Coordinates of C-alpha atoms in Angstrom, one line a residue:
M248 CA -19.9 24.0 25.1
A249 CA -21.4 21.3 27.4
D250 CA -22.5 19.4 24.1
L251 CA -19.1 19.5 23.0
E252 CA -17.2 18.0 25.7
K253 CA -19.7 15.1 25.9
D254 CA -19.0 14.7 21.9
Q255 CA -15.4 15.2 22.8
K256 CA -15.8 12.3 26.2
Y257 CA -17.8 10.0 23.6
E258 CA -15.5 9.9 21.1
L259 CA -12.6 9.0 23.8
Q260 CA -14.4 6.4 24.8
S261 CA -15.1 5.0 21.1
M262 CA -11.7 5.2 20.6
K263 CA -10.9 3.1 23.7
E264 CA -13.4 0.6 22.4
V265 CA -11.3 0.6 19.0
I266 CA -7.9 0.0 20.5
E267 CA -8.9 -2.5 23.3
D268 CA -10.2 -4.6 20.3
V269 CA -6.8 -4.1 18.2
D270 CA -4.6 -4.6 20.7
A271 CA -5.7 -7.3 23.0
G272 CA -3.2 -9.5 21.8
D273 CA -0.6 -6.9 23.8
L274 CA -2.5 -6.3 27.0
P275 CA -1.5 -7.9 30.1
A276 CA -3.1 -11.6 30.4
S277 CA -3.2 -14.4 33.4
N278 CA -1.6 -16.5 30.9
E279 CA 1.2 -16.3 28.2
Q280 CA -0.4 -15.4 24.5
V281 CA 1.1 -16.7 21.7
P282 CA 0.2 -16.7 17.9
G283 CA -1.6 -19.8 16.3
P284 CA -0.3 -21.8 13.0
I285 CA -1.2 -20.4 9.8
P286 CA -4.2 -22.5 8.1
F287 CA -3.2 -24.3 4.6
A288 CA -5.9 -22.3 3.2
A289 CA -4.6 -19.1 4.0
W290 CA -1.1 -20.4 2.9
L291 CA -2.4 -21.0 -0.9
I292 CA -3.7 -17.4 -0.4
I293 CA -0.9 -16.0 0.5
V294 CA 1.4 -17.9 -2.6
T295 CA -1.4 -16.6 -5.0
E296 CA -0.4 -13.1 -3.9
L297 CA 3.1 -13.6 -4.5
C298 CA 2.4 -14.6 -7.7
E299 CA 0.1 -11.6 -8.5
R300 CA 2.9 -9.3 -7.1
F301 CA 5.5 -11.0 -9.1
S302 CA 3.4 -10.0 -12.1
F303 CA 2.6 -6.7 -10.7
Y304 CA 6.0 -5.6 -9.7
G305 CA 7.9 -7.1 -12.5
A306 CA 6.0 -5.4 -15.0
S307 CA 5.3 -1.8 -13.4
M308 CA 8.7 -1.4 -12.3
L309 CA 9.7 -1.4 -16.0
F310 CA 6.9 1.1 -17.1
Q311 CA 9.1 4.4 -16.4
R312 CA 11.9 3.1 -18.2
Y313 CA 9.7 1.7 -21.3
M314 CA 7.9 4.8 -21.7
L315 CA 11.1 6.8 -21.5
T316 CA 13.1 4.9 -23.8
H317 CA 10.7 2.7 -25.8
L318 CA 7.8 5.1 -26.1
E319 CA 10.0 8.1 -26.0
L320 CA 7.8 10.1 -23.6
S321 CA 9.1 13.0 -21.3
K322 CA 9.7 12.7 -17.4
G323 CA 6.7 14.4 -16.5
S324 CA 4.7 12.9 -18.8
A325 CA 6.0 9.1 -18.0
T326 CA 5.4 10.0 -14.3
A327 CA 2.1 11.6 -14.8
I328 CA 0.9 8.1 -16.5
S329 CA 2.7 5.6 -13.8
R330 CA 0.9 7.8 -11.0
G331 CA -2.5 7.7 -12.8
F332 CA -1.9 3.9 -13.1
S333 CA -1.8 3.5 -9.4
F334 CA -4.4 5.9 -8.7
F335 CA -6.6 3.5 -10.9
S336 CA -4.9 0.0 -9.5
Y337 CA -6.3 1.3 -5.9
I338 CA -9.3 3.5 -6.4
T339 CA -10.6 0.3 -8.0
T340 CA -10.6 -1.6 -4.7
I341 CA -14.0 0.2 -3.8
F342 CA -15.5 -1.2 -6.5
G343 CA -13.8 -4.7 -6.0
A344 CA -15.1 -4.6 -2.3
I345 CA -18.6 -4.0 -3.8
V346 CA -18.6 -6.9 -6.1
A347 CA -17.8 -9.5 -3.5
D348 CA -19.9 -8.3 -1.0
K349 CA -23.0 -7.5 -3.2
W350 CA -22.6 -10.6 -5.5
L351 CA -20.1 -12.9 -5.8
G352 CA -18.0 -13.3 -2.5
K353 CA -14.3 -13.1 -2.3
F354 CA -13.2 -16.4 -4.1
K355 CA -15.2 -15.7 -7.4
T356 CA -14.4 -12.1 -7.5
I357 CA -10.2 -12.4 -7.1
L358 CA -10.8 -15.1 -9.6
I359 CA -12.7 -12.9 -12.5
F360 CA -10.6 -10.2 -11.7
A361 CA -7.6 -12.4 -12.0
I362 CA -8.6 -13.3 -15.6
L363 CA -9.0 -9.8 -16.6
Y364 CA -5.4 -8.8 -15.2
T365 CA -4.0 -11.7 -17.0
G366 CA -5.6 -10.4 -20.2
G367 CA -4.4 -7.2 -19.7
L368 CA -0.5 -8.4 -19.1
V369 CA -1.1 -10.1 -22.3
L370 CA -2.0 -7.1 -24.2
L371 CA 0.8 -5.2 -22.7
T372 CA 3.3 -7.9 -23.9
V373 CA 2.0 -7.7 -27.5
S374 CA 1.5 -3.9 -27.7
S375 CA 5.3 -3.7 -26.6
I376 CA 6.7 -5.9 -29.5
D377 CA 9.2 -3.7 -31.9
S378 CA 7.2 -3.8 -34.9
L379 CA 4.1 -2.6 -33.5
K380 CA 6.0 0.7 -31.5
H381 CA 4.2 3.0 -33.6
S382 CA 0.8 1.6 -34.1
L383 CA 0.0 -0.3 -31.2
G384 CA 2.4 1.0 -28.6
L385 CA 1.0 3.9 -26.6
P386 CA -2.5 3.0 -27.7
G387 CA -2.0 -0.6 -26.2
F388 CA 0.0 0.3 -23.5
I389 CA -2.8 2.7 -21.8
V390 CA -5.6 0.5 -22.5
A391 CA -3.6 -2.7 -21.2
L392 CA -2.7 -0.3 -17.6
Y393 CA -5.8 1.6 -17.4
C394 CA -8.9 -0.5 -18.5
M395 CA -7.5 -3.9 -17.4
I396 CA -4.2 -4.6 -15.2
S397 CA -5.6 -1.5 -12.8
W398 CA -9.3 -3.1 -12.4
G399 CA -7.9 -6.5 -12.1
T400 CA -5.4 -5.2 -9.4
G401 CA -8.2 -3.2 -7.6
G402 CA -10.7 -6.3 -7.7
I403 CA -8.1 -8.7 -6.4
K404 CA -6.4 -6.1 -3.4
S405 CA -9.9 -5.0 -1.8
N406 CA -10.3 -8.9 -0.9
V407 CA -7.4 -11.5 -1.0
S408 CA -5.8 -10.0 2.4
T409 CA -8.8 -10.1 3.9
F410 CA -9.8 -13.7 2.6
A411 CA -6.3 -14.8 3.9
A412 CA -7.3 -13.3 7.5
E413 CA -10.7 -15.1 7.4
Q414 CA -9.4 -18.1 7.2
I415 CA -8.2 -17.7 10.9
P416 CA -10.3 -19.2 13.7
A417 CA -12.4 -16.2 15.0
E418 CA -12.1 -17.1 19.2
D419 CA -9.1 -17.5 21.4
Y420 CA -8.8 -21.1 22.4
A421 CA -6.2 -22.9 25.1
H422 CA -2.9 -24.1 23.4
P423 CA -3.6 -27.8 22.7
T424 CA -0.3 -29.0 24.0
K425 CA 1.2 -26.2 26.7
A426 CA -0.3 -25.4 29.7
N427 CA -1.2 -21.6 30.9
V428 CA -1.3 -20.4 27.1
T429 CA -3.6 -19.0 25.0
V430 CA -3.8 -19.4 21.0
N431 CA -4.7 -15.3 20.6
H432 CA -6.5 -14.6 17.4
A433 CA -5.4 -11.0 17.3
I434 CA -2.0 -12.0 17.4
T435 CA -2.4 -14.8 14.7
V436 CA -4.1 -12.0 12.3
E437 CA -0.9 -9.9 13.1
R438 CA 1.1 -12.8 12.2
V439 CA -1.1 -13.4 8.9
F440 CA -0.1 -9.9 7.7
R441 CA 3.5 -9.8 8.4
Y442 CA 3.6 -13.0 6.3
F443 CA 1.3 -11.8 3.7
Y444 CA 3.4 -8.7 3.6
M445 CA 6.5 -10.5 3.3
A446 CA 4.6 -12.6 0.1
I447 CA 4.4 -9.5 -1.5
N448 CA 7.6 -8.4 -1.2
I449 CA 9.2 -11.9 -2.1
G450 CA 7.4 -11.9 -5.2
G451 CA 7.8 -8.4 -6.2
M452 CA 11.7 -9.2 -5.3
L453 CA 11.8 -11.7 -8.0
G454 CA 10.1 -9.9 -10.4
Q455 CA 12.3 -6.6 -9.8
A456 CA 15.4 -9.0 -10.4
I457 CA 14.0 -10.8 -13.1
T458 CA 12.4 -9.1 -15.7
P459 CA 14.6 -6.1 -16.0
A460 CA 17.3 -8.3 -17.1
V461 CA 15.5 -9.7 -19.7
S462 CA 14.3 -6.6 -20.8
K463 CA 17.7 -5.9 -22.5
K464 CA 17.1 -8.6 -25.0
A465 CA 13.4 -7.4 -25.6
W466 CA 10.2 -5.8 -23.8
D467 CA 7.9 -8.6 -25.0
L468 CA 9.8 -11.1 -23.6
A469 CA 10.2 -9.1 -20.3
F470 CA 6.3 -8.5 -20.1
M471 CA 5.5 -11.9 -20.7
I472 CA 7.2 -13.4 -18.0
P473 CA 4.5 -11.9 -15.5
A474 CA 1.8 -13.2 -17.8
I475 CA 3.0 -16.7 -17.2
V476 CA 3.8 -16.4 -13.7
F477 CA 0.4 -14.9 -12.5
V478 CA -1.4 -17.8 -14.8
V479 CA 0.5 -20.2 -12.1
G480 CA -1.1 -17.9 -9.3
I481 CA -4.4 -18.4 -10.5
I482 CA -4.3 -22.4 -11.0
I483 CA -2.8 -22.3 -7.7
F484 CA -5.6 -20.0 -6.3
A485 CA -8.5 -22.3 -8.0
L486 CA -7.3 -25.4 -6.7
G487 CA -7.6 -24.4 -2.9
R488 CA -11.5 -23.7 -3.6
S489 CA -12.9 -26.4 -1.6
K490 CA -10.4 -25.5 1.6
Y491 CA -11.4 -21.9 1.8
Y492 CA -14.0 -20.2 4.0
D493 CA -15.8 -17.7 1.9
R494 CA -18.2 -15.3 4.0
P495 CA -21.5 -15.4 1.9
P496 CA -22.6 -12.1 0.1
K497 CA -24.7 -10.3 2.0
G498 CA -25.6 -7.0 -0.3
N499 CA -24.1 -4.0 -1.1
I500 CA -22.3 -3.2 2.6
L501 CA -20.6 -0.3 1.4
G502 CA -23.7 1.4 -0.2
Q503 CA -25.8 0.7 3.1
T504 CA -23.1 2.0 5.1
M505 CA -23.1 5.4 3.0
R506 CA -26.8 5.0 3.3
C507 CA -26.6 4.7 6.9
L508 CA -24.2 7.6 7.3
I509 CA -26.2 10.1 5.2
Y510 CA -29.4 9.3 7.3
A511 CA -27.0 10.0 10.6
F512 CA -26.1 13.0 9.5
K513 CA -29.3 14.6 8.2
N514 CA -30.6 13.6 11.5
R515 CA -27.9 14.2 13.8
S516 CA -30.1 16.6 15.8
N517 CA -32.2 14.1 17.2
R518 CA -29.6 11.9 18.4
A519 CA -29.6 11.4 22.4
A520 CA -27.5 13.9 24.3
G521 CA -23.5 13.1 24.5
T522 CA -23.9 10.7 22.0
H523 CA -21.8 10.5 18.3
W524 CA -24.0 11.7 15.4
I525 CA -23.7 8.5 13.9
Q526 CA -26.1 7.3 16.6
A527 CA -28.5 9.3 15.1
A528 CA -29.2 6.3 12.9
A529 CA -29.9 4.0 15.6
S530 CA -32.9 2.2 15.1
V531 CA -35.8 1.2 17.4
N532 CA -35.8 -2.3 15.8
D533 CA -39.2 -1.9 14.1
G534 CA -38.4 -2.9 10.7
S535 CA -38.4 1.1 9.5
L536 CA -34.8 1.0 8.5
E537 CA -32.4 -1.1 6.9
W538 CA -29.6 -1.6 9.7
D539 CA -30.0 -2.5 13.3
N540 CA -28.7 -1.1 16.4
K541 CA -25.7 -3.3 16.4
F542 CA -24.8 -2.1 12.7
V543 CA -24.6 1.4 14.1
V544 CA -22.2 0.7 17.0
D545 CA -20.2 -0.9 14.6
L546 CA -20.4 1.9 12.2
E547 CA -19.4 4.3 14.6
R548 CA -16.7 2.1 16.1
T549 CA -14.9 1.8 12.5
Y550 CA -15.8 5.3 11.7
H551 CA -13.0 6.4 14.4
A552 CA -10.6 4.1 13.4
C553 CA -10.7 4.7 10.0
K554 CA -10.2 8.5 11.3
V555 CA -6.1 7.1 10.9
F556 CA -6.2 6.4 7.4
L557 CA -6.8 9.9 6.6
V558 CA -3.1 10.6 6.9
Y559 CA -1.7 7.9 4.4
P560 CA -2.0 9.7 1.2
V561 CA 0.5 11.4 1.8
Y562 CA 3.0 8.3 3.0
W563 CA 2.0 6.6 -0.4
A564 CA 2.8 9.9 -2.2
L565 CA 6.2 9.6 -0.8
Y566 CA 6.6 5.7 -1.2
N567 CA 5.3 6.0 -5.0
N568 CA 8.7 7.6 -5.9
M569 CA 10.4 4.6 -6.2
N570 CA 8.5 3.8 -9.5
D571 CA 9.0 6.7 -11.2
N572 CA 10.9 9.4 -10.1
F573 CA 13.8 7.4 -8.4
V574 CA 14.1 5.4 -11.9
N575 CA 14.3 9.0 -13.1
M576 CA 17.4 9.8 -10.9
A577 CA 19.4 6.4 -11.7
I578 CA 19.2 6.7 -15.3
N579 CA 21.1 9.9 -14.7
M580 CA 23.8 8.1 -12.4
Q581 CA 26.5 5.9 -13.0
R582 CA 25.7 2.0 -12.9
P583 CA 27.5 -1.1 -13.8
S584 CA 26.2 -3.0 -17.2
F585 CA 24.3 -5.8 -15.4
L586 CA 21.9 -3.4 -13.3
Q587 CA 19.0 -1.3 -14.8
P588 CA 18.1 1.9 -13.3
E589 CA 14.8 0.4 -11.4
Q590 CA 16.5 -2.7 -10.0
L591 CA 17.5 -1.5 -6.4
S592 CA 13.8 -1.7 -5.9
F593 CA 15.2 -5.0 -5.2
V594 CA 17.0 -3.9 -2.3
N595 CA 13.3 -2.3 -1.0
S596 CA 11.9 -6.2 -1.0
A597 CA 14.9 -7.7 0.2
V598 CA 15.1 -5.6 3.4
I599 CA 11.3 -6.5 4.2
V600 CA 11.6 -10.4 3.7
I601 CA 14.6 -10.1 5.8
F602 CA 13.4 -7.9 8.7
I603 CA 9.9 -9.4 9.0
P604 CA 10.6 -12.9 10.3
I605 CA 13.2 -11.3 12.6
L606 CA 10.4 -9.1 13.9
D607 CA 8.0 -11.9 14.1
V608 CA 10.0 -14.4 15.6
I609 CA 12.6 -12.6 18.1
V610 CA 11.6 -8.7 18.5
F611 CA 8.1 -8.8 19.3
P612 CA 7.7 -11.7 21.4
I613 CA 10.5 -10.4 23.5
L614 CA 8.7 -7.1 23.7
R615 CA 5.6 -8.6 24.8
K616 CA 6.8 -10.8 27.4
A617 CA 8.6 -7.8 28.8
G618 CA 5.1 -6.0 28.6
F619 CA 5.9 -3.4 26.3
R620 CA 3.2 -2.8 24.1
L621 CA 4.7 -1.5 20.7
G622 CA 0.8 -0.5 19.6
P623 CA -0.2 0.0 16.0
I624 CA 0.0 4.1 16.4
N625 CA 3.3 3.8 17.7
R626 CA 4.6 1.4 14.7
I627 CA 2.9 3.7 12.2
V628 CA 4.6 6.9 13.7
I629 CA 8.2 5.0 13.4
G630 CA 7.3 4.3 9.8
F631 CA 6.5 7.5 9.1
S632 CA 9.6 9.2 10.9
I633 CA 11.7 6.5 8.7
V634 CA 10.3 7.8 5.4
T635 CA 10.9 11.6 6.3
F636 CA 14.3 11.2 7.0
C637 CA 14.5 9.2 3.9
F638 CA 13.1 12.2 1.6
V639 CA 15.5 14.5 3.5
Y640 CA 18.5 12.2 2.3
V641 CA 17.1 11.7 -1.4
T642 CA 16.7 15.8 -1.5
V643 CA 20.5 16.3 -0.7
L644 CA 21.4 13.2 -3.2
Q645 CA 19.4 14.8 -5.8
H646 CA 21.1 18.0 -5.1
M647 CA 24.3 16.2 -5.4
L648 CA 23.5 14.8 -8.9
Y649 CA 22.6 18.4 -10.0
R650 CA 26.2 19.5 -8.9
S651 CA 27.9 16.7 -10.6
G652 CA 29.1 16.7 -14.3
P653 CA 29.4 16.7 -17.0
Y654 CA 25.8 17.5 -17.5
Y655 CA 25.1 18.9 -14.2
N656 CA 21.2 19.9 -13.7
F657 CA 20.2 18.7 -17.6
T658 CA 19.4 22.1 -18.4
G659 CA 22.6 22.7 -20.5
K660 CA 23.6 25.1 -18.0
D661 CA 27.4 25.2 -16.5
P662 CA 27.4 25.9 -12.8
H663 CA 31.3 27.0 -13.5
D664 CA 31.1 29.0 -16.2
P665 CA 28.0 30.7 -17.5
N666 CA 29.1 31.3 -20.6
H667 CA 29.5 27.8 -21.6
V668 CA 26.4 25.7 -22.9
I669 CA 26.3 22.0 -22.2
V670 CA 25.2 20.0 -25.5
I671 CA 22.4 17.5 -24.0
P672 CA 22.4 14.1 -25.5
S673 CA 18.8 13.2 -27.4
D674 CA 19.4 10.0 -25.8
I675 CA 18.2 9.8 -22.4
T676 CA 20.4 7.0 -21.2
L677 CA 23.4 8.9 -22.3
M678 CA 22.5 11.8 -20.0
V679 CA 24.5 10.4 -17.1
N680 CA 26.6 12.6 -14.4
D681 CA 29.6 11.3 -12.3
I682 CA 28.0 9.7 -9.2
S683 CA 27.2 6.3 -8.4
I684 CA 23.6 4.7 -8.6
W685 CA 24.6 2.7 -5.4
T686 CA 24.1 6.5 -3.3
Q687 CA 20.2 5.3 -3.9
L688 CA 20.7 2.4 -1.8
P689 CA 20.0 3.9 1.5
A690 CA 16.6 5.4 0.4
Y691 CA 15.4 2.0 -0.6
I692 CA 16.5 0.3 2.7
L693 CA 14.5 3.3 4.6
I694 CA 11.5 2.8 2.8
G695 CA 11.6 -0.6 3.1
I696 CA 11.8 -0.7 7.2
S697 CA 9.3 2.1 7.0
E698 CA 6.9 -0.3 5.0
I699 CA 7.2 -2.6 7.8
F700 CA 6.2 -0.2 10.4
S701 CA 3.3 1.6 8.4
S702 CA 2.1 -0.1 5.7
A703 CA 1.7 -3.8 6.9
T704 CA 0.4 -2.3 10.5
G705 CA -1.9 -0.4 8.3
L706 CA -3.4 -3.7 6.6
E707 CA -3.7 -5.3 10.0
F708 CA -5.3 -2.3 11.8
A709 CA -7.9 -1.7 8.9
F710 CA -8.8 -5.5 9.4
R711 CA -8.8 -5.9 13.4
S712 CA -10.4 -2.5 13.8
A713 CA -13.6 -3.2 11.7
A714 CA -16.9 -5.2 12.5
P715 CA -16.9 -8.5 10.4
E716 CA -19.6 -7.0 7.6
L717 CA -17.3 -4.5 7.3
K718 CA -14.3 -5.6 6.9
S719 CA -14.1 -5.3 2.9
V720 CA -15.6 -2.2 3.5
V721 CA -12.6 -0.8 5.6
M722 CA -10.1 -2.5 3.7
S723 CA -10.6 -0.9 0.6
L724 CA -11.0 2.5 2.2
F725 CA -7.4 2.0 3.3
L726 CA -6.1 1.0 -0.3
A727 CA -8.1 3.5 -1.5
T728 CA -5.5 6.0 0.4
N729 CA -2.9 4.9 -2.2
A730 CA -4.9 6.5 -5.1
F731 CA -5.4 9.7 -3.4
G732 CA -1.2 9.7 -2.8
S733 CA -0.9 8.8 -6.6
L734 CA -3.6 11.9 -7.3
I735 CA -1.0 13.9 -5.0
G736 CA 2.1 12.4 -6.9
M737 CA -0.1 13.1 -10.7
I738 CA -0.1 16.9 -9.1
L739 CA 3.7 16.7 -8.1
A740 CA 4.4 15.4 -11.6
I741 CA 3.7 19.1 -13.0
W742 CA 7.1 19.9 -11.6
S743 CA 8.6 16.2 -12.0
N744 CA 11.2 17.5 -14.5
D745 CA 14.7 18.7 -14.2
P746 CA 15.6 20.8 -12.8
N747 CA 13.0 21.0 -10.1
F748 CA 13.6 17.5 -8.8
V749 CA 15.2 19.0 -5.5
Y750 CA 12.2 21.1 -4.8
V751 CA 9.9 18.2 -5.3
Y752 CA 11.9 16.1 -3.0
A753 CA 11.8 18.7 -0.3
A754 CA 8.3 19.8 -0.6
Q755 CA 7.6 15.8 0.5
A756 CA 9.9 15.6 3.0
V757 CA 8.5 18.6 4.6
G758 CA 5.1 17.9 4.0
M759 CA 5.5 14.2 5.7
F760 CA 7.4 15.6 8.6
F761 CA 4.4 17.7 9.8
V762 CA 2.1 14.7 8.9
T763 CA 4.0 12.6 11.2
I764 CA 4.2 15.3 14.1
G765 CA 0.2 15.8 14.0
F766 CA -0.6 12.0 13.5
A767 CA 1.4 11.2 16.7
W768 CA -0.5 14.4 18.7
K769 CA -3.9 13.0 17.3
F770 CA -3.8 9.3 17.9
A771 CA -1.0 9.0 20.4
K772 CA -4.2 8.4 22.9
L773 CA -4.9 5.0 20.9
D774 CA -1.8 3.3 22.0
N775 CA -2.1 4.8 25.7
I776 CA -5.7 4.4 26.8
V777 CA -6.0 1.3 28.8

């Protein structure tokens, strides 16, 4: 019992060290703490990410409707393929981190995976040509998604946000023109991630607005546009090579991390009393181990911070409904002729683009000057709470869709006349009930606001909570939580057919509610310990 109390006390101290580093910009200081300017090199990377997200969302937001109408798959099958693509896009971030850390560095890794990504977009474009529908259509689509675009996405995402943040000067410094003002590294990094996330959503917003409209003319033309935009992004990225700070590869840090953890766990009984089990890997600096004491201390600190990520798969499981199940719902709703079922996701991106500058320039500075610390855990809890409420609304909305005629829950049963059999059209685009697509707007708005608090903060927390040599590892682990969220979605896809969607949404809302309560209870101390 005494050892357990010591372990808990030591873990509390480790958490304190994490938050003191992560939230240094929010702590009271003798002078004003302000963010610094974002370097030109970082802006080049941010613009490149804008182009990549245009391509990703411009193509991927079409996938659900493309599979349902062009490839003629069922809702459940289309949803499973969509979530599988998302799973590979994020699980491959771990491989991308290894390639950058062990062999190539971030610049070359991003460039090579971007070329693979572009090849996938070209194959996707060719396979969607109408005359090739029955020969290359489905096989080309699967190969493009699972073997090329998803791997390209993973290789880029594991490195690009970290690469942008690494262009920021690593130390605080006095403001060059204002007395008693300090340019704070932590607050500057926070700003970089907010604008990085805004660029993601500007790209996504443009892609979601343009490609669905073009898809009404031809699928191949719609998929060609993301390919062209991404080529432009690659050129912009490559032209900035001489301006980037690119941390040299230092071997397989992820492999070294795993070996250190395994060694520590096997030898945990030999650690000093009252210390965490990871400290069993501490060396005596005699060269017998491949890591030193500092690496072990950094690893333990990072280990405690990474516990925050464990609940993110549930959040991503809900978030990813925008790419498939929300589209399934929208297809069955009345909408104007100019609007495609997936285009409301434009609103989600627009909300983020509008709100991030407001938070960055007005809200957060006012809170800092007032001495109010809205730390990362509180921000994440706010985001989780918003998305929980969102899915309560979506559950009710799906119930309203099933209660609306003329097709009700699309099973052929008339809830008002058991003896009446409703003829369901074979063309899914004709299965439209008397409820407007605009009723989905609150869901997209709420998810957009939740992203600012949960997703952008998660990226920031992942970068700032890790030691320099572990940043790619931690970032890839955070991004990989999206993969496990997609895995949850693939399981739920078993039931993602009519008339089950009310229960699918309700189950996710209930699960997220309990996750939010547990997360707030477990990690609230990270924002309160000073």
